[in-house]
Structures are given as structure tokens and as C-alpha cells.
Tab-separated table of C-alpha atoms in Angstrom:
chain	number	residue	atom	x	y	z
A	1	LYS	CA	-9.982	-14.364	-2.331
A	2	ALA	CA	-6.819	-12.768	-3.682
A	3	GLY	CA	-3.837	-12.611	-1.344
A	4	VAL	CA	-1.410	-9.804	-0.695
A	5	THR	CA	0.292	-8.620	-3.849
A	6	GLN	CA	3.691	-6.956	-3.833
A	7	THR	CA	5.349	-5.425	-6.861
A	8	PRO	CA	7.913	-5.654	-8.198
A	9	ARG	CA	9.267	-9.030	-7.062
A	10	TYR	CA	12.876	-8.157	-7.758
A	11	LEU	CA	14.766	-4.886	-8.030
A	12	ILE	CA	18.397	-3.975	-8.577
A	13	LYS	CA	19.344	-0.399	-7.775
A	14	THR	CA	22.544	1.595	-7.476
A	15	ARG	CA	23.734	3.267	-4.289
A	16	GLY	CA	22.284	6.765	-3.950
A	17	GLN	CA	19.183	6.023	-5.991
A	18	GLN	CA	15.686	5.860	-4.560
A	19	VAL	CA	13.101	3.098	-4.874
A	20	THR	CA	9.358	2.715	-4.456
A	21	LEU	CA	7.735	-0.593	-3.575
A	22	SER	CA	4.030	-1.331	-3.773
A	23	CYS	CA	1.664	-3.476	-1.725
A	24	SER	CA	-1.964	-4.314	-2.405
A	25	PRO	CA	-3.613	-5.825	0.666
A	26	ILE	CA	-6.348	-8.436	0.825
A	27	SER	CA	-9.692	-6.965	-0.150
A	28	GLY	CA	-11.388	-5.424	2.909
A	29	HIS	CA	-8.163	-5.185	4.944
A	30	ARG	CA	-7.353	-1.697	6.084
A	31	SER	CA	-3.993	-2.200	7.769
A	32	VAL	CA	-0.717	-2.592	5.949
A	33	SER	CA	2.600	-3.121	7.721
A	34	TRP	CA	6.039	-3.207	6.189
A	35	TYR	CA	8.991	-5.324	7.290
A	36	GLN	CA	12.582	-5.681	6.266
A	37	GLN	CA	14.066	-9.170	6.338
A	38	THR	CA	17.814	-9.794	6.259
A	39	PRO	CA	19.838	-12.874	7.217
A	40	GLY	CA	21.569	-11.018	10.027
A	41	GLN	CA	18.664	-9.076	11.563
A	42	GLY	CA	15.660	-11.232	10.691
A	43	LEU	CA	12.275	-9.579	10.268
A	44	GLN	CA	12.245	-5.971	11.457
A	45	PHE	CA	9.193	-3.743	11.592
A	46	LEU	CA	9.321	-0.617	9.451
A	47	PHE	CA	5.880	1.002	9.828
A	48	GLU	CA	2.152	0.370	9.813
A	49	TYR	CA	-0.563	2.259	7.982
A	50	PHE	CA	-4.240	2.085	8.835
A	51	SER	CA	-6.922	4.131	7.056
A	52	GLU	CA	-4.239	6.248	5.344
A	53	THR	CA	-2.584	7.165	8.666
A	54	GLN	CA	0.760	5.951	9.961
A	55	ARG	CA	-0.065	4.207	13.250
A	56	ASN	CA	3.303	2.887	14.277
A	57	LYS	CA	6.887	3.273	13.218
A	58	GLY	CA	9.946	1.095	13.769
A	59	ASN	CA	13.523	2.103	14.380
A	60	PHE	CA	14.615	2.966	10.844
A	61	PRO	CA	16.121	6.186	9.504
A	62	GLY	CA	14.007	8.838	7.822
A	63	ARG	CA	15.143	7.600	4.400
A	64	PHE	CA	12.456	4.962	4.798
A	65	SER	CA	8.948	6.355	4.317
A	66	GLY	CA	5.565	5.112	3.288
A	67	ARG	CA	2.025	6.068	2.544
A	68	GLN	CA	-1.370	4.486	2.136
A	69	PHE	CA	-4.066	5.373	-0.337
A	70	SER	CA	-7.815	5.474	0.092
A	71	ASN	CA	-8.132	1.991	-1.442
A	72	SER	CA	-5.703	0.678	1.245
A	73	ARG	CA	-2.909	0.073	-1.209
A	74	SER	CA	0.407	1.120	0.249
A	75	GLU	CA	3.793	2.185	-1.007
A	76	MET	CA	7.104	2.426	0.719
A	77	ASN	CA	9.980	4.551	-0.477
A	78	VAL	CA	13.646	4.323	0.304
A	79	SER	CA	15.755	7.320	-0.658
A	80	THR	CA	19.539	7.567	-1.003
A	81	LEU	CA	19.958	3.808	-1.108
A	82	GLU	CA	22.844	2.199	0.771
A	83	LEU	CA	24.340	-1.235	0.290
A	84	GLY	CA	22.930	-2.268	3.648
A	85	ASP	CA	19.389	-1.681	2.369
A	86	SER	CA	19.639	-4.884	0.329
A	87	ALA	CA	16.940	-7.100	1.787
A	88	LEU	CA	13.606	-8.760	1.277
A	89	TYR	CA	10.867	-6.206	1.917
A	90	LEU	CA	7.603	-7.739	3.046
A	91	CYS	CA	4.217	-6.229	3.569
A	92	ALA	CA	1.532	-7.707	5.775
A	93	SER	CA	-2.164	-7.087	5.485
A	94	SER	CA	-4.702	-7.314	8.309
A	95	TYR	CA	-8.266	-6.247	8.847
A	96	ASN	CA	-7.524	-4.039	11.823
A	97	SER	CA	-4.525	-2.305	13.291
A	98	GLY	CA	-2.698	-4.456	15.801
A	99	SER	CA	-4.417	-7.645	14.630
A	100	ALA	CA	-2.889	-11.035	15.348
A	101	GLU	CA	-3.986	-12.283	11.932
A	102	ALA	CA	-1.557	-10.738	9.504
A	103	PHE	CA	-0.999	-12.119	6.035
A	104	PHE	CA	2.189	-11.566	4.133
A	105	GLY	CA	2.919	-10.996	0.500
A	106	GLN	CA	5.751	-12.723	-1.380
A	107	GLY	CA	8.044	-9.789	-0.827
A	108	THR	CA	10.215	-7.581	-2.990
A	109	ARG	CA	13.861	-8.594	-3.149
A	110	LEU	CA	15.912	-5.390	-3.340
A	111	THR	CA	19.571	-5.558	-4.212
A	112	VAL	CA	21.670	-2.373	-3.954
A	113	VAL	CA	24.955	-2.424	-5.881
B	1	GLN	CA	18.941	-8.522	24.428
B	2	LYS	CA	16.243	-9.114	21.833
B	3	GLU	CA	12.596	-9.022	22.911
B	4	VAL	CA	12.006	-12.434	21.333
B	5	GLU	CA	14.648	-15.178	21.320
B	6	GLN	CA	14.448	-18.214	19.080
B	7	ASP	CA	17.011	-20.940	18.528
B	8	PRO	CA	18.011	-20.599	14.843
B	9	GLY	CA	18.879	-24.250	14.470
B	10	PRO	CA	19.307	-25.743	11.921
B	11	LEU	CA	17.211	-28.681	13.073
B	12	SER	CA	17.133	-31.977	11.144
B	13	VAL	CA	14.704	-34.753	11.995
B	14	PRO	CA	13.628	-37.992	10.307
B	15	GLU	CA	10.207	-38.209	8.695
B	16	GLY	CA	7.518	-39.044	11.249
B	17	ALA	CA	9.347	-37.469	14.200
B	18	ILE	CA	7.762	-35.043	16.622
B	19	VAL	CA	9.297	-31.588	16.263
B	20	SER	CA	9.455	-29.069	19.068
B	21	LEU	CA	10.159	-25.400	18.296
B	22	ASN	CA	10.438	-22.792	21.036
B	23	CYS	CA	10.666	-19.089	21.702
B	24	THR	CA	11.153	-17.008	24.821
B	25	TYR	CA	10.242	-13.386	25.214
B	26	SER	CA	10.776	-10.542	27.634
B	27	ASN	CA	7.923	-8.060	27.028
B	28	SER	CA	4.995	-8.945	29.274
B	29	ALA	CA	2.732	-6.723	27.117
B	30	PHE	CA	2.551	-9.401	24.435
B	31	GLN	CA	-0.863	-11.029	24.349
B	32	TYR	CA	-1.118	-12.820	21.001
B	33	PHE	CA	1.409	-15.425	19.956
B	34	MET	CA	1.783	-16.561	16.366
B	35	TRP	CA	3.699	-19.128	14.395
B	36	TYR	CA	4.611	-18.515	10.779
B	37	ARG	CA	6.171	-20.886	8.268
B	38	GLN	CA	8.399	-19.496	5.552
B	39	TYR	CA	9.596	-21.472	2.561
B	40	SER	CA	12.656	-20.340	0.695
B	41	ARG	CA	12.032	-17.248	-1.439
B	42	LYS	CA	8.473	-16.921	-0.144
B	43	GLY	CA	6.690	-14.672	2.327
B	44	PRO	CA	5.833	-15.968	5.819
B	45	GLU	CA	2.579	-17.945	6.034
B	46	LEU	CA	0.486	-17.732	9.201
B	47	LEU	CA	0.091	-21.231	10.697
B	48	MET	CA	-1.802	-20.424	13.858
B	49	TYR	CA	-2.124	-17.971	16.698
B	50	THR	CA	-3.125	-18.182	20.353
B	51	TYR	CA	-4.299	-15.621	22.839
B	52	SER	CA	-2.745	-15.591	26.316
B	53	SER	CA	-1.732	-18.880	27.971
B	54	GLY	CA	-2.914	-22.295	26.902
B	55	ASN	CA	-2.837	-24.783	24.061
B	56	LYS	CA	-4.299	-24.710	20.585
B	57	GLU	CA	-4.349	-27.622	18.157
B	58	ASP	CA	-4.756	-27.573	14.372
B	59	GLY	CA	-4.199	-30.887	12.675
B	60	ARG	CA	-0.631	-32.002	13.213
B	61	PHE	CA	0.300	-28.647	14.809
B	62	THR	CA	-0.060	-27.733	18.494
B	63	ALA	CA	0.851	-24.334	19.913
B	64	GLN	CA	1.494	-23.836	23.610
B	65	VAL	CA	1.875	-20.592	25.513
B	66	ASP	CA	3.088	-20.234	29.093
B	67	LYS	CA	2.887	-16.549	29.937
B	68	SER	CA	4.217	-17.095	33.466
B	69	SER	CA	7.470	-18.376	32.002
B	70	LYS	CA	7.315	-16.174	28.900
B	71	TYR	CA	7.784	-19.294	26.782
B	72	ILE	CA	5.945	-20.505	23.700
B	73	SER	CA	6.227	-23.738	21.734
B	74	LEU	CA	5.070	-25.256	18.479
B	75	PHE	CA	4.869	-29.041	18.161
B	76	ILE	CA	4.617	-30.774	14.817
B	77	ARG	CA	3.469	-34.390	14.947
B	78	ASP	CA	4.222	-36.945	12.222
B	79	SER	CA	6.551	-34.481	10.498
B	80	GLN	CA	6.723	-34.627	6.695
B	81	PRO	CA	9.419	-33.556	4.226
B	82	SER	CA	6.980	-30.833	3.112
B	83	ASP	CA	7.274	-29.322	6.604
B	84	SER	CA	10.886	-28.397	5.802
B	85	ALA	CA	10.959	-24.612	6.123
B	86	THR	CA	11.905	-21.824	8.482
B	87	TYR	CA	9.499	-21.407	11.374
B	88	LEU	CA	9.122	-17.971	12.900
B	89	CYS	CA	7.433	-17.118	16.166
B	90	ALA	CA	5.832	-13.706	16.451
B	91	MET	CA	4.044	-11.735	19.139
B	92	ILE	CA	1.877	-8.676	19.484
B	93	GLY	CA	0.100	-6.756	22.220
B	94	ILE	CA	-2.918	-4.469	21.901
B	95	SER	CA	-1.553	-1.804	24.204
B	96	SER	CA	0.205	1.181	22.762
B	97	GLY	CA	3.930	1.352	22.183
B	98	SER	CA	6.361	-1.153	20.801
B	99	ALA	CA	4.168	-4.162	21.667
B	100	ARG	CA	1.512	-3.034	19.167
B	101	GLN	CA	3.466	-4.406	16.208
B	102	LEU	CA	4.442	-7.937	15.266
B	103	THR	CA	7.796	-8.755	16.853
B	104	PHE	CA	9.480	-11.795	15.358
B	105	GLY	CA	11.961	-14.354	16.536
B	106	SER	CA	14.937	-14.998	14.263
B	107	GLY	CA	13.414	-18.222	12.912
B	108	THR	CA	14.341	-21.899	13.188
B	109	GLN	CA	15.349	-23.708	10.022
B	110	LEU	CA	13.796	-27.179	9.978
B	111	THR	CA	14.640	-30.041	7.632
B	112	VAL	CA	12.583	-33.228	7.673
B	113	LEU	CA	14.538	-36.054	6.066
B	114	PRO	CA	12.619	-38.714	4.091
């Protein structure tokens, strides 16, 4: 069974640009959650999508957005990048919304210069 | 104050030692308690989860939850150098609101010395 796939693995962007990250969940899983991981703040919840609907949202500015497609694949977008957006972005896949069994991808390492 | 507090370590132990990792939390809405292991440059890997209070064992790993004290632990027996990683506790509740998302501790960095 294939795991959670995140693309790309690494990204370097310039301040002010925008970026789109992609996450393909485990087959059959309908919930995708996104997290930002930094050394100072640890893992912080961004948002969760279930059946193409945003179910929950963390405390991040509106520059962070996401969506989910009918095949459960999800994308997150960050507009007007700031240096502080440099982080490891992780997505987690689970069968149902709010499930204790969440499986993470390898993450996308975003560096903003 | 963070909802989930975890001692960041670092923690170094000799091979074969018993390791104890702990987290405390403040939100009584949390019902499921998870432990993840994260190797450098990798995503977190789910080790085990428990529901409500009690113990759960899986091989060399034992998870304990004490909801009355809002305290959870992970014990690793016969620790191996391959256990060297960052261990993250996480919690979730099925009610609505902020508890309905995984909330993580800051992680404890563990090194098992051969």
C-alpha cells in the first residue's frame, strides 16, 4: 500500500512569490491535514480537508490556503511569501476526519530567501 | 501556556536502557493520545495510540495515559541505537473546536549510545 506522497520535496522561493505544494493521501483515505514544522514552533496545524470541504482551520493568516480534489489529493498555497514561512510542510492522511490514526508524508522543505 | 508540554531534551541513554518520555496537557477534551517518531529529514511516523486512560503495549514500547493527571508517557525497553530520533506526543478529541485536530508536543530528541 503506497504511503502519503508529497511533492516537491524541496523548494527555494523568493520573498513575495507564491508557492503550491501537493499531497496525495493513502488510497481510500478521505482526510488530509496540513502542518507547518519549524524548530521554534514545532508542528502547527494549518487546516484539514475532508471530502473536498475544509473542516478545520488553524491560526494562520489568509495567505495560507488549501483545497482538496475529488480524488482526495490536496494542495496548499502560500501567497506573498515571507522569510518566516521557511519550514517543513507536512501533510497527514487519515480515513476519517478527526481520526487518531494519521499518517504523514515526508514533507516539503520550503526555503524563502 | 501551550496546550501540550513536552520536555525537549536532549536525552542520551546507553544502549539497553529503559527510556521514559512524557507529556502533560491542559485540554480535557483530548481523548486519543499518540506517539510519533521522527527521524531527521523525515516525516513523523505513528508508533502507537491509546484511547482514554490506561496502558498499551507494542513490542518494546508501552504507552500510558493518566487523564486525571493529564499526563502521558512512552516507555522504551531495551533501547537500541536505531531508536535515536525525536519523539512527539500528540492528542486529539472528537468534539468540535480546537481539540478536533492533532495537537503536538514540541518533541524530545533521544540519542541511544552504542
